[in-house]
PDB file of C-alpha atoms in Angstrom:
ATOM      1  CA  UNK A   1       0.153   0.416   0.160  1.00 76.00           C
ATOM      2  CA  UNK A   2       1.287   3.776  -0.591  1.00 79.00           C
ATOM      3  CA  UNK A   3      -0.262   6.449   1.493  1.00 81.00           C
ATOM      4  CA  UNK A   4       0.574   9.890   0.040  1.00 84.00           C
ATOM      5  CA  UNK A   5      -0.388  13.472   1.956  1.00 87.00           C
ATOM      6  CA  UNK A   6       0.333  17.057   1.688  1.00 88.00           C
ATOM      7  CA  UNK A   7      -0.117  20.067   3.711  1.00 90.00           C
ATOM      8  CA  UNK A   8      -3.724  21.393   4.671  1.00 88.00           C
ATOM      9  CA  UNK A   9      -1.715  25.323   3.881  1.00 92.00           C
ATOM     10  CA  UNK A  10       1.119  27.328   3.497  1.00 96.00           C
ATOM     11  CA  UNK A  11       2.319  30.716   2.899  1.00 96.00           C
ATOM     12  CA  UNK A  12       4.017  31.896  -0.726  1.00 96.00           C
ATOM     13  CA  UNK A  13       6.505  35.031  -0.304  1.00 97.00           C
ATOM     14  CA  UNK A  14       6.951  37.664  -2.639  1.00 96.00           C
ATOM     15  CA  UNK A  15      10.241  37.686  -3.923  1.00 96.00           C
ATOM     16  CA  UNK A  16      12.416  40.774  -2.952  1.00 92.00           C
ATOM     17  CA  UNK A  17       9.428  41.512  -0.180  1.00 93.00           C
ATOM     18  CA  UNK A  18       8.239  40.096   3.222  1.00 94.00           C
ATOM     19  CA  UNK A  19       4.257  40.274   2.012  1.00 95.00           C
ATOM     20  CA  UNK A  20       2.870  36.777   1.779  1.00 95.00           C
ATOM     21  CA  UNK A  21       0.073  34.813  -0.063  1.00 95.00           C
ATOM     22  CA  UNK A  22      -1.746  31.998   1.553  1.00 95.00           C
ATOM     23  CA  UNK A  23      -2.510  28.771  -0.268  1.00 95.00           C
ATOM     24  CA  UNK A  24      -4.957  26.540   1.309  1.00 93.00           C
ATOM     25  CA  UNK A  25      -7.266  23.816   1.059  1.00 89.00           C
ATOM     26  CA  UNK A  26      -4.263  21.551  -0.689  1.00 88.00           C
ATOM     27  CA  UNK A  27      -6.336  18.041  -2.124  1.00 84.00           C
ATOM     28  CA  UNK A  28      -5.388  14.850  -3.699  1.00 81.00           C
ATOM     29  CA  UNK A  29      -7.311  15.092  -6.626  1.00 70.00           C
ATOM     30  CA  UNK A  30      -8.370  11.495  -7.002  1.00 65.00           C
ATOM     31  CA  UNK A  31     -11.846  10.228  -6.098  1.00 55.00           C
ATOM     32  CA  UNK A  32     -11.996  10.775  -2.361  1.00 61.00           C
ATOM     33  CA  UNK A  33     -10.709  14.311  -2.982  1.00 58.00           C
ATOM     34  CA  UNK A  34      -8.420  15.062   0.495  1.00 64.00           C
ATOM     35  CA  UNK A  35      -4.794  15.462   1.912  1.00 65.00           C
ATOM     36  CA  UNK A  36      -4.364  11.969   2.017  1.00 72.00           C
ATOM     37  CA  UNK A  37      -4.491   9.654  -0.458  1.00 73.00           C
ATOM     38  CA  UNK A  38      -4.142   5.544   0.113  1.00 73.00           C
ATOM     39  CA  UNK A  39      -3.899   2.892  -2.621  1.00 76.00           C
ATOM     40  CA  UNK A  40      -2.676  -0.514  -2.910  1.00 78.00           C
ATOM     41  CA  UNK A  41      -1.553   0.000  -6.491  1.00 76.00           C
ATOM     42  CA  UNK A  42       2.432  -0.143  -7.237  1.00 74.00           C
ATOM     43  CA  UNK A  43       2.124   3.066  -9.125  1.00 76.00           C
ATOM     44  CA  UNK A  44      -0.551   5.600  -8.997  1.00 77.00           C
ATOM     45  CA  UNK A  45      -0.236   9.573 -10.712  1.00 79.00           C
ATOM     46  CA  UNK A  46      -1.588  12.009  -7.853  1.00 80.00           C
ATOM     47  CA  UNK A  47      -2.041  15.592  -9.365  1.00 84.00           C
ATOM     48  CA  UNK A  48      -2.639  18.231  -6.744  1.00 88.00           C
ATOM     49  CA  UNK A  49      -4.881  20.578  -6.071  1.00 88.00           C
ATOM     50  CA  UNK A  50      -5.542  24.178  -3.737  1.00 91.00           C
ATOM     51  CA  UNK A  51      -6.261  27.605  -3.310  1.00 92.00           C
ATOM     52  CA  UNK A  52      -4.349  30.381  -3.626  1.00 93.00           C
ATOM     53  CA  UNK A  53      -5.874  33.443  -1.995  1.00 92.00           C
ATOM     54  CA  UNK A  54      -5.070  36.299  -4.455  1.00 90.00           C
ATOM     55  CA  UNK A  55      -7.143  38.711  -2.417  1.00 90.00           C
ATOM     56  CA  UNK A  56      -5.637  42.045  -1.229  1.00 89.00           C
ATOM     57  CA  UNK A  57      -1.777  41.262  -2.509  1.00 90.00           C
ATOM     58  CA  UNK A  58       1.103  43.143  -3.573  1.00 92.00           C
ATOM     59  CA  UNK A  59       1.689  42.370  -7.312  1.00 93.00           C
ATOM     60  CA  UNK A  60       5.072  40.730  -8.257  1.00 94.00           C
ATOM     61  CA  UNK A  61       6.626  36.834  -8.262  1.00 96.00           C
ATOM     62  CA  UNK A  62       5.922  35.218  -5.438  1.00 96.00           C
ATOM     63  CA  UNK A  63       7.861  31.459  -4.042  1.00 97.00           C
ATOM     64  CA  UNK A  64       7.404  28.547  -2.118  1.00 96.00           C
ATOM     65  CA  UNK A  65       7.323  25.425  -1.189  1.00 96.00           C
ATOM     66  CA  UNK A  66       4.612  22.230   0.018  1.00 94.00           C
ATOM     67  CA  UNK A  67       6.038  18.714   1.082  1.00 92.00           C
ATOM     68  CA  UNK A  68       4.622  15.476  -0.156  1.00 90.00           C
ATOM     69  CA  UNK A  69       5.027  12.714   1.705  1.00 89.00           C
ATOM     70  CA  UNK A  70       4.461   8.478   0.563  1.00 86.00           C
ATOM     71  CA  UNK A  71       4.484   6.078   2.814  1.00 86.00           C
ATOM     72  CA  UNK A  72       5.467   2.500   1.586  1.00 82.00           C
ATOM     73  CA  UNK A  73       3.980  -0.412   3.962  1.00 77.00           C
TER      74      UNK A  73
END
């Protein structure tokens, strides 16, 4: 079995600035649509979605990272 998980939210930070954009509601785009996905298949494709909250942000280039965990049982 494979269990894949992503965070529930992160912040992206403006390059050359301190402003942030919240990225929320991460989900694995699967039949169950949530932050955790389990499969017994040896190979899986797991598209990842999230909400980018752009209300009131300062324009510019933003950068951020998030961790995808995969546990093999």
